[in-house]
Structures are given as structure tokens and as C-alpha cells.
mmCIF file with all atom_site columns, C-alpha atoms in Angstrom:
data_model
loop_
_atom_site.group_PDB
_atom_site.id
_atom_site.type_symbol
_atom_site.label_atom_id
_atom_site.label_alt_id
_atom_site.label_comp_id
_atom_site.label_asym_id
_atom_site.label_entity_id
_atom_site.label_seq_id
_atom_site.pdbx_PDB_ins_code
_atom_site.Cartn_x
_atom_site.Cartn_y
_atom_site.Cartn_z
_atom_site.occupancy
_atom_site.B_iso_or_equiv
_atom_site.pdbx_formal_charge
_atom_site.auth_seq_id
_atom_site.auth_comp_id
_atom_site.auth_asym_id
_atom_site.auth_atom_id
_atom_site.pdbx_PDB_model_num
ATOM 1   C CA . MET A 1 1   ? -75.099  -19.243 64.295 1.00 54.00 ? 1   MET A CA 1
ATOM 2   C CA . THR A 1 2   ? -75.066  -21.334 61.133 1.00 52.00 ? 2   THR A CA 1
ATOM 3   C CA . HIS A 1 3   ? -78.373  -22.642 59.806 1.00 50.00 ? 3   HIS A CA 1
ATOM 4   C CA . PRO A 1 4   ? -78.556  -25.990 58.014 1.00 52.00 ? 4   PRO A CA 1
ATOM 5   C CA . LEU A 1 5   ? -78.987  -25.905 54.263 1.00 47.00 ? 5   LEU A CA 1
ATOM 6   C CA . PRO A 1 6   ? -82.555  -26.711 53.120 1.00 52.00 ? 6   PRO A CA 1
ATOM 7   C CA . GLU A 1 7   ? -81.470  -29.991 51.508 1.00 59.00 ? 7   GLU A CA 1
ATOM 8   C CA . THR A 1 8   ? -80.063  -31.193 54.841 1.00 61.00 ? 8   THR A CA 1
ATOM 9   C CA . ILE A 1 9   ? -83.286  -30.568 56.754 1.00 73.00 ? 9   ILE A CA 1
ATOM 10  C CA . ALA A 1 10  ? -85.651  -33.523 57.058 1.00 81.00 ? 10  ALA A CA 1
ATOM 11  C CA . PRO A 1 11  ? -88.853  -32.942 55.062 1.00 89.00 ? 11  PRO A CA 1
ATOM 12  C CA . SER A 1 12  ? -91.642  -31.483 57.195 1.00 92.00 ? 12  SER A CA 1
ATOM 13  C CA . LEU A 1 13  ? -95.177  -32.796 57.596 1.00 93.00 ? 13  LEU A CA 1
ATOM 14  C CA . GLU A 1 14  ? -96.265  -30.008 55.245 1.00 94.00 ? 14  GLU A CA 1
ATOM 15  C CA . LEU A 1 15  ? -93.801  -31.042 52.531 1.00 94.00 ? 15  LEU A CA 1
ATOM 16  C CA . ILE A 1 16  ? -94.822  -34.704 52.842 1.00 96.00 ? 16  ILE A CA 1
ATOM 17  C CA . GLU A 1 17  ? -98.465  -33.624 52.462 1.00 96.00 ? 17  GLU A CA 1
ATOM 18  C CA . GLN A 1 18  ? -97.649  -31.516 49.385 1.00 96.00 ? 18  GLN A CA 1
ATOM 19  C CA . LEU A 1 19  ? -95.756  -34.415 47.805 1.00 96.00 ? 19  LEU A CA 1
ATOM 20  C CA . ALA A 1 20  ? -98.713  -36.730 48.523 1.00 97.00 ? 20  ALA A CA 1
ATOM 21  C CA . HIS A 1 21  ? -101.111 -34.281 46.845 1.00 97.00 ? 21  HIS A CA 1
ATOM 22  C CA . ASP A 1 22  ? -98.676  -34.042 43.909 1.00 96.00 ? 22  ASP A CA 1
ATOM 23  C CA . ALA A 1 23  ? -98.726  -37.856 43.636 1.00 96.00 ? 23  ALA A CA 1
ATOM 24  C CA . VAL A 1 24  ? -102.533 -37.794 43.401 1.00 97.00 ? 24  VAL A CA 1
ATOM 25  C CA . ALA A 1 25  ? -102.470 -34.910 40.891 1.00 96.00 ? 25  ALA A CA 1
ATOM 26  C CA . ASN A 1 26  ? -100.090 -36.913 38.683 1.00 94.00 ? 26  ASN A CA 1
ATOM 27  C CA . LEU A 1 27  ? -102.199 -40.072 38.566 1.00 94.00 ? 27  LEU A CA 1
ATOM 28  C CA . PRO A 1 28  ? -103.399 -41.057 35.107 1.00 92.00 ? 28  PRO A CA 1
ATOM 29  C CA . ASP A 1 29  ? -107.039 -40.800 34.098 1.00 90.00 ? 29  ASP A CA 1
ATOM 30  C CA . PRO A 1 30  ? -109.469 -42.251 35.110 1.00 92.00 ? 30  PRO A CA 1
ATOM 31  C CA . TRP A 1 31  ? -107.985 -42.445 38.641 1.00 92.00 ? 31  TRP A CA 1
ATOM 32  C CA . ARG A 1 32  ? -106.897 -38.849 39.239 1.00 95.00 ? 32  ARG A CA 1
ATOM 33  C CA . GLU A 1 33  ? -110.281 -37.249 39.959 1.00 95.00 ? 33  GLU A CA 1
ATOM 34  C CA . PRO A 1 34  ? -111.727 -40.021 42.166 1.00 94.00 ? 34  PRO A CA 1
ATOM 35  C CA . ALA A 1 35  ? -108.476 -40.166 44.157 1.00 95.00 ? 35  ALA A CA 1
ATOM 36  C CA . THR A 1 36  ? -108.981 -36.537 45.175 1.00 95.00 ? 36  THR A CA 1
ATOM 37  C CA . HIS A 1 37  ? -111.962 -37.694 47.260 1.00 93.00 ? 37  HIS A CA 1
ATOM 38  C CA . VAL A 1 38  ? -109.696 -39.722 49.540 1.00 95.00 ? 38  VAL A CA 1
ATOM 39  C CA . VAL A 1 39  ? -108.508 -37.633 52.482 1.00 96.00 ? 39  VAL A CA 1
ATOM 40  C CA . LEU A 1 40  ? -104.754 -37.515 53.092 1.00 97.00 ? 40  LEU A CA 1
ATOM 41  C CA . ARG A 1 41  ? -103.639 -37.372 56.706 1.00 97.00 ? 41  ARG A CA 1
ATOM 42  C CA . ILE A 1 42  ? -99.979  -36.940 57.550 1.00 98.00 ? 42  ILE A CA 1
ATOM 43  C CA . GLU A 1 43  ? -98.620  -37.673 61.029 1.00 97.00 ? 43  GLU A CA 1
ATOM 44  C CA . ASP A 1 44  ? -95.152  -38.302 62.403 1.00 97.00 ? 44  ASP A CA 1
ATOM 45  C CA . PHE A 1 45  ? -96.080  -41.788 63.671 1.00 97.00 ? 45  PHE A CA 1
ATOM 46  C CA . PRO A 1 46  ? -99.110  -44.091 63.651 1.00 96.00 ? 46  PRO A CA 1
ATOM 47  C CA . PRO A 1 47  ? -101.336 -43.745 66.714 1.00 95.00 ? 47  PRO A CA 1
ATOM 48  C CA . GLU A 1 48  ? -100.718 -46.372 69.403 1.00 95.00 ? 48  GLU A CA 1
ATOM 49  C CA . GLU A 1 49  ? -104.214 -47.873 69.001 1.00 95.00 ? 49  GLU A CA 1
ATOM 50  C CA . MET A 1 50  ? -103.577 -48.347 65.263 1.00 94.00 ? 50  MET A CA 1
ATOM 51  C CA . LEU A 1 51  ? -100.360 -50.239 65.973 1.00 94.00 ? 51  LEU A CA 1
ATOM 52  C CA . GLU A 1 52  ? -102.149 -52.390 68.533 1.00 95.00 ? 52  GLU A CA 1
ATOM 53  C CA . ALA A 1 53  ? -105.006 -53.152 66.113 1.00 94.00 ? 53  ALA A CA 1
ATOM 54  C CA . MET A 1 54  ? -102.464 -54.248 63.493 1.00 93.00 ? 54  MET A CA 1
ATOM 55  C CA . ASP A 1 55  ? -100.436 -56.195 66.074 1.00 95.00 ? 55  ASP A CA 1
ATOM 56  C CA . LEU A 1 56  ? -97.322  -54.110 65.378 1.00 94.00 ? 56  LEU A CA 1
ATOM 57  C CA . ASN A 1 57  ? -94.796  -53.248 68.069 1.00 93.00 ? 57  ASN A CA 1
ATOM 58  C CA . ASP A 1 58  ? -92.509  -50.975 66.062 1.00 95.00 ? 58  ASP A CA 1
ATOM 59  C CA . PRO A 1 59  ? -94.034  -47.719 64.742 1.00 95.00 ? 59  PRO A CA 1
ATOM 60  C CA . PHE A 1 60  ? -91.323  -47.621 62.055 1.00 95.00 ? 60  PHE A CA 1
ATOM 61  C CA . GLU A 1 61  ? -92.902  -50.688 60.387 1.00 95.00 ? 61  GLU A CA 1
ATOM 62  C CA . LEU A 1 62  ? -95.844  -48.678 59.020 1.00 96.00 ? 62  LEU A CA 1
ATOM 63  C CA . THR A 1 63  ? -95.305  -45.994 56.361 1.00 97.00 ? 63  THR A CA 1
ATOM 64  C CA . GLY A 1 64  ? -98.930  -45.679 55.305 1.00 97.00 ? 64  GLY A CA 1
ATOM 65  C CA . LEU A 1 65  ? -102.407 -47.087 55.807 1.00 96.00 ? 65  LEU A CA 1
ATOM 66  C CA . TYR A 1 66  ? -105.697 -46.981 53.919 1.00 95.00 ? 66  TYR A CA 1
ATOM 67  C CA . GLU A 1 67  ? -108.715 -46.600 56.176 1.00 92.00 ? 67  GLU A CA 1
ATOM 68  C CA . GLY A 1 68  ? -112.066 -47.063 54.502 1.00 86.00 ? 68  GLY A CA 1
ATOM 69  C CA . ILE A 1 69  ? -114.180 -49.433 52.474 1.00 76.00 ? 69  ILE A CA 1
ATOM 70  C CA . PRO A 1 70  ? -112.603 -50.316 49.118 1.00 72.00 ? 70  PRO A CA 1
ATOM 71  C CA . LEU A 1 71  ? -114.710 -49.219 46.153 1.00 73.00 ? 71  LEU A CA 1
ATOM 72  C CA . THR A 1 72  ? -114.962 -52.864 45.076 1.00 69.00 ? 72  THR A CA 1
ATOM 73  C CA . GLU A 1 73  ? -116.769 -53.632 48.363 1.00 70.00 ? 73  GLU A CA 1
ATOM 74  C CA . LYS A 1 74  ? -118.920 -50.517 48.804 1.00 64.00 ? 74  LYS A CA 1
ATOM 75  C CA . SER A 1 75  ? -122.671 -50.736 48.687 1.00 60.00 ? 75  SER A CA 1
ATOM 76  C CA . VAL A 1 76  ? -125.288 -48.023 48.295 1.00 61.00 ? 76  VAL A CA 1
ATOM 77  C CA . HIS A 1 77  ? -126.561 -49.259 51.660 1.00 61.00 ? 77  HIS A CA 1
ATOM 78  C CA . ASP A 1 78  ? -123.304 -48.407 53.445 1.00 61.00 ? 78  ASP A CA 1
ATOM 79  C CA . GLN A 1 79  ? -123.553 -45.438 55.774 1.00 64.00 ? 79  GLN A CA 1
ATOM 80  C CA . PRO A 1 80  ? -120.076 -43.902 55.781 1.00 61.00 ? 80  PRO A CA 1
ATOM 81  C CA . MET A 1 81  ? -118.822 -43.044 59.252 1.00 70.00 ? 81  MET A CA 1
ATOM 82  C CA . HIS A 1 82  ? -116.037 -40.866 57.819 1.00 73.00 ? 82  HIS A CA 1
ATOM 83  C CA . PRO A 1 83  ? -114.458 -40.288 54.415 1.00 84.00 ? 83  PRO A CA 1
ATOM 84  C CA . ASP A 1 84  ? -111.971 -42.769 53.024 1.00 91.00 ? 84  ASP A CA 1
ATOM 85  C CA . LEU A 1 85  ? -108.576 -41.846 54.373 1.00 95.00 ? 85  LEU A CA 1
ATOM 86  C CA . ILE A 1 86  ? -104.930 -42.475 53.604 1.00 97.00 ? 86  ILE A CA 1
ATOM 87  C CA . TRP A 1 87  ? -102.554 -42.063 56.513 1.00 98.00 ? 87  TRP A CA 1
ATOM 88  C CA . LEU A 1 88  ? -98.905  -41.325 55.775 1.00 98.00 ? 88  LEU A CA 1
ATOM 89  C CA . PHE A 1 89  ? -96.373  -41.562 58.577 1.00 98.00 ? 89  PHE A CA 1
ATOM 90  C CA . ARG A 1 90  ? -93.489  -39.151 58.173 1.00 97.00 ? 90  ARG A CA 1
ATOM 91  C CA . ARG A 1 91  ? -90.834  -40.670 60.429 1.00 97.00 ? 91  ARG A CA 1
ATOM 92  C CA . PRO A 1 92  ? -91.125  -44.252 59.072 1.00 97.00 ? 92  PRO A CA 1
ATOM 93  C CA . ILE A 1 93  ? -91.123  -42.824 55.522 1.00 97.00 ? 93  ILE A CA 1
ATOM 94  C CA . LEU A 1 94  ? -88.001  -40.786 56.282 1.00 95.00 ? 94  LEU A CA 1
ATOM 95  C CA . ASP A 1 95  ? -86.364  -43.860 57.791 1.00 95.00 ? 95  ASP A CA 1
ATOM 96  C CA . GLU A 1 96  ? -87.057  -45.934 54.669 1.00 95.00 ? 96  GLU A CA 1
ATOM 97  C CA . TRP A 1 97  ? -85.903  -43.049 52.459 1.00 93.00 ? 97  TRP A CA 1
ATOM 98  C CA . ALA A 1 98  ? -82.593  -42.790 54.342 1.00 92.00 ? 98  ALA A CA 1
ATOM 99  C CA . GLU A 1 99  ? -82.075  -46.578 54.283 1.00 93.00 ? 99  GLU A CA 1
ATOM 100 C CA . ARG A 1 100 ? -82.755  -46.795 50.528 1.00 90.00 ? 100 ARG A CA 1
ATOM 101 C CA . GLY A 1 101 ? -80.624  -43.857 49.522 1.00 87.00 ? 101 GLY A CA 1
ATOM 102 C CA . ASP A 1 102 ? -81.517  -44.445 45.858 1.00 89.00 ? 102 ASP A CA 1
ATOM 103 C CA . VAL A 1 103 ? -84.833  -42.607 45.416 1.00 90.00 ? 103 VAL A CA 1
ATOM 104 C CA . SER A 1 104 ? -86.087  -39.103 45.967 1.00 90.00 ? 104 SER A CA 1
ATOM 105 C CA . ILE A 1 105 ? -88.483  -38.384 48.809 1.00 93.00 ? 105 ILE A CA 1
ATOM 106 C CA . GLY A 1 106 ? -91.108  -37.553 46.161 1.00 93.00 ? 106 GLY A CA 1
ATOM 107 C CA . GLU A 1 107 ? -90.690  -40.964 44.524 1.00 93.00 ? 107 GLU A CA 1
ATOM 108 C CA . LEU A 1 108 ? -91.058  -42.727 47.855 1.00 94.00 ? 108 LEU A CA 1
ATOM 109 C CA . ILE A 1 109 ? -94.149  -40.711 48.814 1.00 96.00 ? 109 ILE A CA 1
ATOM 110 C CA . THR A 1 110 ? -95.694  -41.498 45.410 1.00 95.00 ? 110 THR A CA 1
ATOM 111 C CA . HIS A 1 111 ? -94.965  -45.192 45.941 1.00 94.00 ? 111 HIS A CA 1
ATOM 112 C CA . VAL A 1 112 ? -96.664  -45.215 49.362 1.00 96.00 ? 112 VAL A CA 1
ATOM 113 C CA . VAL A 1 113 ? -99.668  -43.184 48.114 1.00 97.00 ? 113 VAL A CA 1
ATOM 114 C CA . VAL A 1 114 ? -100.149 -45.462 45.087 1.00 96.00 ? 114 VAL A CA 1
ATOM 115 C CA . HIS A 1 115 ? -99.895  -48.559 47.283 1.00 94.00 ? 115 HIS A CA 1
ATOM 116 C CA . GLU A 1 116 ? -102.585 -47.213 49.638 1.00 96.00 ? 116 GLU A CA 1
ATOM 117 C CA . LEU A 1 117 ? -104.807 -46.097 46.743 1.00 96.00 ? 117 LEU A CA 1
ATOM 118 C CA . ALA A 1 118 ? -104.555 -49.660 45.438 1.00 94.00 ? 118 ALA A CA 1
ATOM 119 C CA . HIS A 1 119 ? -106.503 -50.753 48.524 1.00 92.00 ? 119 HIS A CA 1
ATOM 120 C CA . HIS A 1 120 ? -109.133 -48.066 47.871 1.00 92.00 ? 120 HIS A CA 1
ATOM 121 C CA . PHE A 1 121 ? -109.604 -48.817 44.172 1.00 92.00 ? 121 PHE A CA 1
ATOM 122 C CA . GLY A 1 122 ? -109.082 -52.590 44.416 1.00 90.00 ? 122 GLY A CA 1
ATOM 123 C CA . TRP A 1 123 ? -106.171 -52.543 41.952 1.00 90.00 ? 123 TRP A CA 1
ATOM 124 C CA . SER A 1 124 ? -104.360 -55.719 40.983 1.00 88.00 ? 124 SER A CA 1
ATOM 125 C CA . ASP A 1 125 ? -100.573 -55.913 40.981 1.00 86.00 ? 125 ASP A CA 1
ATOM 126 C CA . GLU A 1 126 ? -100.723 -55.331 37.200 1.00 87.00 ? 126 GLU A CA 1
ATOM 127 C CA . ASP A 1 127 ? -102.831 -52.180 37.708 1.00 85.00 ? 127 ASP A CA 1
ATOM 128 C CA . ILE A 1 128 ? -100.346 -50.883 40.256 1.00 86.00 ? 128 ILE A CA 1
ATOM 129 C CA . ALA A 1 129 ? -97.383  -51.629 37.962 1.00 86.00 ? 129 ALA A CA 1
ATOM 130 C CA . ARG A 1 130 ? -98.929  -49.510 35.198 1.00 85.00 ? 130 ARG A CA 1
ATOM 131 C CA . ILE A 1 131 ? -99.058  -46.540 37.579 1.00 86.00 ? 131 ILE A CA 1
ATOM 132 C CA . ASP A 1 132 ? -95.990  -47.142 39.764 1.00 83.00 ? 132 ASP A CA 1
ATOM 133 C CA . ARG A 1 133 ? -92.966  -48.691 38.020 1.00 75.00 ? 133 ARG A CA 1
ATOM 134 C CA . TRP A 1 134 ? -91.541  -49.790 41.389 1.00 69.00 ? 134 TRP A CA 1
ATOM 135 C CA . TRP A 1 135 ? -94.195  -52.462 41.526 1.00 52.00 ? 135 TRP A CA 1
ATOM 136 C CA . GLU A 1 136 ? -92.816  -54.403 38.546 1.00 50.00 ? 136 GLU A CA 1
#
């Protein structure tokens, strides 16, 4: 029995998670350390209730989602129900990666992570462009 070569196997949930952590570790100061406090959660697809809440019918439309209160809106009076969270959805990410064909999976994961962190930190488009060249 022939086994597929590693580069022909779709990246696993574990690899996507490692690439997401690498994206955070490679953020410039002063963002790197605070970004480590945002939980990364990797799933194959968004949960059905999340799609319904966002009025989406196709689970492939959502590659990532920030769930939390942006730092620009937080108050000392807020009682957090759970830590700030970034969801990454493996199958929609892989679909976009295959359709693009011009970026590495690591570059795409970094792009999605930076986009979701922008919601957390309240970054402007200019802030995002300084961190993620795709945004320009």
C-alpha cells in the first residue's frame, strides 16, 4: 500500500493550530505578548448555531471569527464570561488556500489570525497593513 507524501496531505487541525500560534509569536511588539492572552480554537467547521447567528448558510464562507469584547470597548466593570477567543475553521481555510494557489498555508493562517486580532485590538486598516502586507 502506498502512502501519500506529506506535502499532499491536507494540513491537520494540529498543524493549523501550530501555524496560528506561530503567527502570534511573530507579531511585532507591542502586540505579541497581549495576543498570547487570546485563546485560539481550531475546528473543521463553524458550529451550526454560529452560522445561524451570523445569518450564513454556507459553512465555507467563514474562515475565522473573533469572539470577545474588543479592548477598545472593554471596561473594568465588565465581568468576562470566557476569555477572548479566535476561532479558525480548517476546511474553509483549506478551501480558500486551494482556490488561491498563490500563498502558503502559513501565510493564509497568518492573514486570518491578524484579521481576527484586528477585531480584538481595534486596529485600523493602516494598523493591519503594517502587520499583514496582504491588507495593503
